[in-house]
Coordinates of C-alpha atoms in Angstrom, one line a residue:
M27 CA 93.9 90.3 86.2
S28 CA 94.7 91.8 89.5
K29 CA 93.4 95.2 90.3
P30 CA 96.1 98.0 90.1
S31 CA 97.2 99.7 93.3
F32 CA 97.4 103.4 93.6
S33 CA 100.1 105.2 95.5
G34 CA 103.5 106.8 95.1
V35 CA 104.4 109.2 92.3
V36 CA 101.7 109.8 89.7
P37 CA 102.6 112.8 87.5
P38 CA 99.8 114.7 85.7
L39 CA 101.0 114.5 82.1
V40 CA 101.2 117.6 79.9
T41 CA 99.6 117.3 76.5
P42 CA 102.1 118.1 73.8
F43 CA 100.6 119.6 70.7
A44 CA 101.6 119.3 67.0
E45 CA 101.5 122.4 64.8
D46 CA 97.9 121.7 63.8
G47 CA 96.7 121.5 67.4
S48 CA 96.4 117.7 67.5
L49 CA 98.3 115.5 70.0
D50 CA 102.0 115.2 69.1
V51 CA 102.1 111.5 69.5
P52 CA 105.9 111.0 69.2
S53 CA 106.5 113.7 71.9
F54 CA 103.8 112.1 74.1
E55 CA 105.5 108.8 73.7
R56 CA 108.9 110.2 74.8
L57 CA 107.2 111.9 77.7
I58 CA 105.5 108.7 79.0
E59 CA 108.6 106.6 78.4
S60 CA 110.7 109.1 80.4
Q61 CA 108.2 108.9 83.2
I62 CA 108.2 105.1 83.3
A63 CA 112.0 104.9 83.1
A64 CA 112.2 107.2 86.1
G65 CA 110.2 104.8 88.1
V66 CA 106.8 106.5 88.5
D67 CA 104.0 104.5 90.0
G68 CA 101.2 105.7 87.6
L69 CA 100.2 108.4 85.1
F70 CA 97.4 110.9 85.3
A71 CA 96.2 112.0 81.9
L72 CA 93.8 114.9 81.3
G73 CA 94.4 116.7 84.6
S74 CA 94.9 120.5 84.8
S75 CA 98.5 120.0 83.6
G76 CA 97.1 118.2 80.6
E77 CA 95.0 121.3 79.6
V78 CA 91.9 119.1 79.8
G79 CA 89.6 122.2 79.8
F80 CA 90.7 123.1 76.3
L81 CA 90.2 119.7 74.7
T82 CA 87.3 118.4 72.7
D83 CA 85.9 115.0 73.5
A84 CA 87.6 113.6 70.4
A85 CA 90.9 115.0 71.5
R86 CA 90.4 113.7 75.1
S87 CA 89.8 110.3 73.6
V88 CA 93.0 110.4 71.6
V89 CA 95.1 111.4 74.6
L90 CA 93.6 108.6 76.8
T91 CA 93.9 105.9 74.1
E92 CA 97.5 106.8 73.4
A93 CA 98.4 107.0 77.1
V94 CA 97.0 103.5 77.6
R95 CA 98.7 102.2 74.4
I96 CA 102.1 103.6 75.2
S97 CA 102.1 102.7 78.9
A98 CA 101.0 99.1 77.9
G99 CA 100.0 98.1 81.4
R100 CA 103.4 98.9 83.0
V101 CA 101.8 101.5 85.3
P102 CA 98.2 102.3 85.9
V103 CA 96.6 105.2 84.0
L104 CA 94.2 107.6 85.7
A105 CA 92.0 109.8 83.5
G106 CA 90.6 113.2 84.3
V107 CA 86.8 113.3 83.6
N108 CA 86.0 116.9 84.5
D109 CA 83.0 118.6 83.1
M110 CA 80.1 121.0 83.9
S111 CA 77.4 118.6 85.1
T112 CA 77.0 115.1 86.3
A113 CA 75.6 113.9 83.0
R114 CA 78.5 115.3 81.1
V115 CA 81.0 113.8 83.5
I116 CA 79.4 110.4 83.0
E117 CA 79.9 110.9 79.2
Q118 CA 83.6 111.6 79.9
I119 CA 83.8 108.4 82.0
R120 CA 82.5 106.4 79.0
I121 CA 85.3 107.9 76.9
A122 CA 87.8 106.8 79.6
E123 CA 86.3 103.4 79.9
F124 CA 86.6 102.8 76.2
A125 CA 90.2 103.9 76.2
G126 CA 90.9 101.3 78.9
V127 CA 92.1 103.4 81.8
D128 CA 92.4 102.1 85.3
A129 CA 90.7 104.8 87.3
V130 CA 89.0 108.2 86.8
V131 CA 89.6 111.5 88.6
A132 CA 86.5 113.8 88.9
T133 CA 85.8 117.3 90.2
V134 CA 82.5 118.5 91.3
P135 CA 80.5 120.0 88.4
F136 CA 81.5 123.6 87.6
Y137 CA 79.5 126.4 86.1
V138 CA 76.3 124.9 87.7
R139 CA 77.8 125.5 91.2
P140 CA 76.2 122.7 93.3
N141 CA 75.7 122.8 97.0
I142 CA 77.0 120.1 99.4
V143 CA 73.9 117.9 99.0
E144 CA 74.2 118.0 95.2
I145 CA 77.9 117.3 95.4
E146 CA 77.3 114.1 97.3
S147 CA 74.6 113.1 94.9
H148 CA 77.0 113.8 92.0
F149 CA 79.7 111.4 93.3
R150 CA 77.2 108.7 94.1
A151 CA 75.8 109.0 90.6
L152 CA 79.3 108.6 89.1
A153 CA 79.9 105.5 91.2
A154 CA 76.7 104.0 90.1
A155 CA 77.6 104.6 86.5
T156 CA 81.0 102.9 86.4
S157 CA 83.0 100.1 88.0
L158 CA 86.2 102.1 87.7
P159 CA 87.7 103.5 90.9
I160 CA 86.9 107.2 91.3
F161 CA 89.2 109.7 92.8
A162 CA 87.6 113.0 94.0
Y163 CA 89.6 115.9 92.6
D164 CA 89.7 118.7 95.2
V165 CA 90.7 121.8 93.2
P166 CA 88.7 124.9 94.3
V167 CA 90.7 127.2 92.2
R168 CA 89.1 125.5 89.2
V169 CA 85.6 124.8 90.5
N170 CA 85.0 127.4 93.2
V171 CA 84.2 124.7 95.8
K172 CA 86.4 123.1 98.5
L173 CA 85.4 119.5 99.1
E174 CA 84.4 119.0 102.8
R175 CA 86.4 116.6 104.9
D176 CA 83.4 114.8 106.4
L177 CA 81.8 114.3 103.0
L178 CA 84.9 112.7 101.6
I179 CA 85.3 110.4 104.5
R180 CA 81.6 109.4 104.2
L181 CA 82.0 108.7 100.5
G182 CA 85.1 106.7 101.2
V183 CA 83.5 104.6 103.9
D184 CA 80.5 103.9 101.6
G185 CA 82.8 102.8 98.8
V186 CA 81.7 105.6 96.5
I187 CA 85.2 107.0 96.0
A188 CA 88.6 105.3 96.2
G189 CA 90.6 108.4 97.1
V190 CA 91.2 112.1 96.8
K191 CA 93.6 114.1 94.7
D192 CA 94.1 117.2 96.9
S193 CA 95.1 120.3 94.9
S194 CA 93.3 122.7 97.2
G195 CA 96.5 124.3 98.5
D196 CA 95.0 124.0 102.0
D197 CA 97.7 122.2 104.0
V198 CA 95.7 122.5 107.3
G199 CA 92.7 120.9 105.6
F200 CA 94.8 118.2 104.1
R201 CA 96.3 117.3 107.5
R202 CA 92.8 117.2 109.0
L203 CA 91.7 114.9 106.1
V204 CA 94.6 112.6 106.8
A205 CA 93.7 112.4 110.5
A206 CA 90.0 111.7 109.8
N207 CA 91.0 109.1 107.2
E208 CA 93.1 107.3 109.8
A209 CA 90.3 107.4 112.4
A210 CA 87.9 105.9 109.8
G211 CA 90.2 103.0 109.0
R212 CA 91.9 104.5 105.9
P213 CA 89.0 104.1 103.4
L214 CA 90.7 106.7 101.1
I215 CA 93.9 106.8 99.2
L216 CA 95.2 110.4 99.6
F217 CA 97.4 112.2 97.0
T218 CA 98.7 115.7 97.4
G219 CA 98.9 117.8 94.3
H220 CA 101.6 120.1 95.8
E221 CA 105.0 120.2 94.1
I222 CA 107.1 121.8 96.9
V223 CA 105.7 120.5 100.2
V224 CA 105.6 116.8 99.3
D225 CA 107.9 115.9 102.1
G226 CA 105.6 117.4 104.6
A227 CA 102.5 115.8 103.1
L228 CA 104.2 112.4 103.1
L229 CA 105.2 112.9 106.7
A230 CA 101.6 113.7 107.6
G231 CA 100.5 110.5 106.0
A232 CA 99.8 111.1 102.3
D233 CA 99.9 108.0 100.1
G234 CA 101.4 109.7 97.2
V235 CA 101.9 112.8 95.1
V236 CA 100.6 114.1 91.7
P237 CA 103.1 116.8 90.9
G238 CA 103.0 118.9 87.7
L239 CA 106.7 119.4 88.0
G240 CA 107.0 115.6 87.9
N241 CA 106.7 116.0 84.1
V242 CA 110.1 117.7 84.2
D243 CA 111.9 115.8 86.9
P244 CA 110.1 112.6 87.7
A245 CA 113.2 110.8 89.0
S246 CA 113.6 113.3 91.9
Y247 CA 110.1 112.8 93.0
V248 CA 110.6 109.1 92.9
R249 CA 113.7 109.4 95.1
L250 CA 111.9 111.7 97.4
Y251 CA 109.0 109.3 97.8
H252 CA 111.3 106.4 98.5
A253 CA 113.3 108.4 101.0
A254 CA 110.1 109.3 102.8
K255 CA 108.9 105.7 102.9
A256 CA 112.3 104.7 104.3
G257 CA 112.0 107.3 107.0
D258 CA 115.0 109.3 105.8
W259 CA 113.5 112.7 106.2
T260 CA 116.8 114.5 105.9
E261 CA 117.2 113.1 102.4
A262 CA 113.6 113.8 101.6
K263 CA 114.0 117.4 102.6
R264 CA 117.3 117.7 100.6
I265 CA 115.5 116.5 97.4
Q266 CA 112.5 118.6 98.1
D267 CA 114.7 121.7 98.4
Q268 CA 116.2 120.9 95.0
L269 CA 112.8 120.5 93.5
A270 CA 111.7 123.8 95.0
S271 CA 114.6 125.5 93.2
L272 CA 113.5 123.9 89.9
F273 CA 109.9 125.0 90.6
E274 CA 111.1 128.6 90.1
I275 CA 110.5 128.0 86.4
V276 CA 106.8 128.7 86.9
F277 CA 107.6 132.3 88.1
Q278 CA 109.6 133.4 85.1
A279 CA 106.8 134.6 82.9
H280 CA 105.1 137.9 83.5
G281 CA 102.0 139.5 82.1
V282 CA 100.4 136.2 81.0
S283 CA 97.8 133.9 82.4
G284 CA 98.5 131.3 85.0
E285 CA 98.0 128.6 82.3
A286 CA 100.8 130.2 80.2
A287 CA 103.1 130.8 83.1
G288 CA 102.8 127.5 84.9
L289 CA 102.0 124.9 82.3
G290 CA 103.9 126.8 79.8
A291 CA 107.0 126.6 82.0
F292 CA 106.6 122.8 82.3
K293 CA 106.3 122.5 78.5
T294 CA 109.2 124.9 77.9
A295 CA 111.4 122.9 80.3
L296 CA 110.5 119.6 78.6
Q297 CA 111.3 121.2 75.2
V298 CA 114.7 122.4 76.5
I299 CA 115.4 118.9 77.8
G300 CA 114.4 117.4 74.5
I301 CA 111.5 115.3 75.5
I302 CA 108.8 117.2 73.6
E303 CA 109.1 118.9 70.3
S304 CA 107.3 122.2 71.1
N305 CA 106.1 124.2 74.1
R306 CA 102.9 125.0 72.1
M307 CA 99.8 125.6 74.3
A308 CA 96.1 125.1 73.6
H309 CA 94.5 128.0 71.8
P310 CA 94.2 130.9 72.9
V311 CA 97.1 130.5 75.4
P312 CA 100.4 131.7 74.0
A313 CA 103.6 129.7 74.2
L314 CA 106.4 131.2 76.2
E315 CA 109.2 132.7 74.2
G316 CA 112.2 135.0 74.2
E317 CA 113.8 136.0 77.5
T318 CA 111.3 133.9 79.5
V319 CA 112.5 130.8 77.7
D320 CA 116.1 131.8 78.4
R321 CA 115.5 132.2 82.1
I322 CA 113.7 128.8 82.3
R323 CA 116.6 127.2 80.4
A324 CA 119.1 128.6 82.9
I325 CA 117.1 127.1 85.8
V326 CA 116.9 123.8 84.1
E327 CA 120.6 123.8 83.4
E328 CA 121.3 124.7 87.0
S329 CA 119.3 121.7 88.1
G330 CA 121.5 119.4 86.2
L331 CA 118.7 117.9 84.1
L332 CA 120.4 118.5 80.8
V333 CA 123.3 116.3 81.6
R334 CA 121.4 113.3 82.9

């Protein structure tokens, strides 16, 4: 079998829940089928949008096994393997390997707060423990550490990591990483995790995008990516502007956590569209309801997604 390639649009899947808190498999299947029908280039399960931090190992295993089964080799599946220490991340990698994923995405350990030397040792230990491609997940809002550009390039040149999923929100840092990657011969595949500056990231040289909003409107991100690859930056900006308007759904909830406001908005929009059964969140995060849902529905209706 040929090795999968990684680029383009790779949405970080939400995890739909049944009433008892288990994975809602029919909803998950509709979600994945809608993504593949829209032309996405891969699927990222158990990222922040998948509420990975709330899931037990058993639940993570179910999500990955179902993602691999449903996608059936049509697109590569990447698995989040985030945990508090190197040893625990390797245990998550074993779960991902058993499920049959194509690559893993790993943060630095959190809670234990490693320094730069320990971070490098962490990624080298992960690479020694698996033959799967490893993407470094740069998400300081979750782990309190910004991955250093020179470290990432060194790990790429040495074949330790295959790429980076940049969710740092640091556009200057991402531009510098792209430039350093080019100078080093492009050892890394670079994904932006931004939803609303994808056109700029692609213009700078990103290889693809991992947009949480891609759960809701994957087709627009696919069109945006192809417009950018064709050099039609006017069309890319037009699509990006439409997606920025749709992204307003994440600002409709007030007085709740970021998890409830952001991920809850994605799930609520998917419920409104009819892809998932419920906007239920992992305990103890509340589902959005009432006027917040009404405002999100109005934005989704304005986007035209309900008539596609």
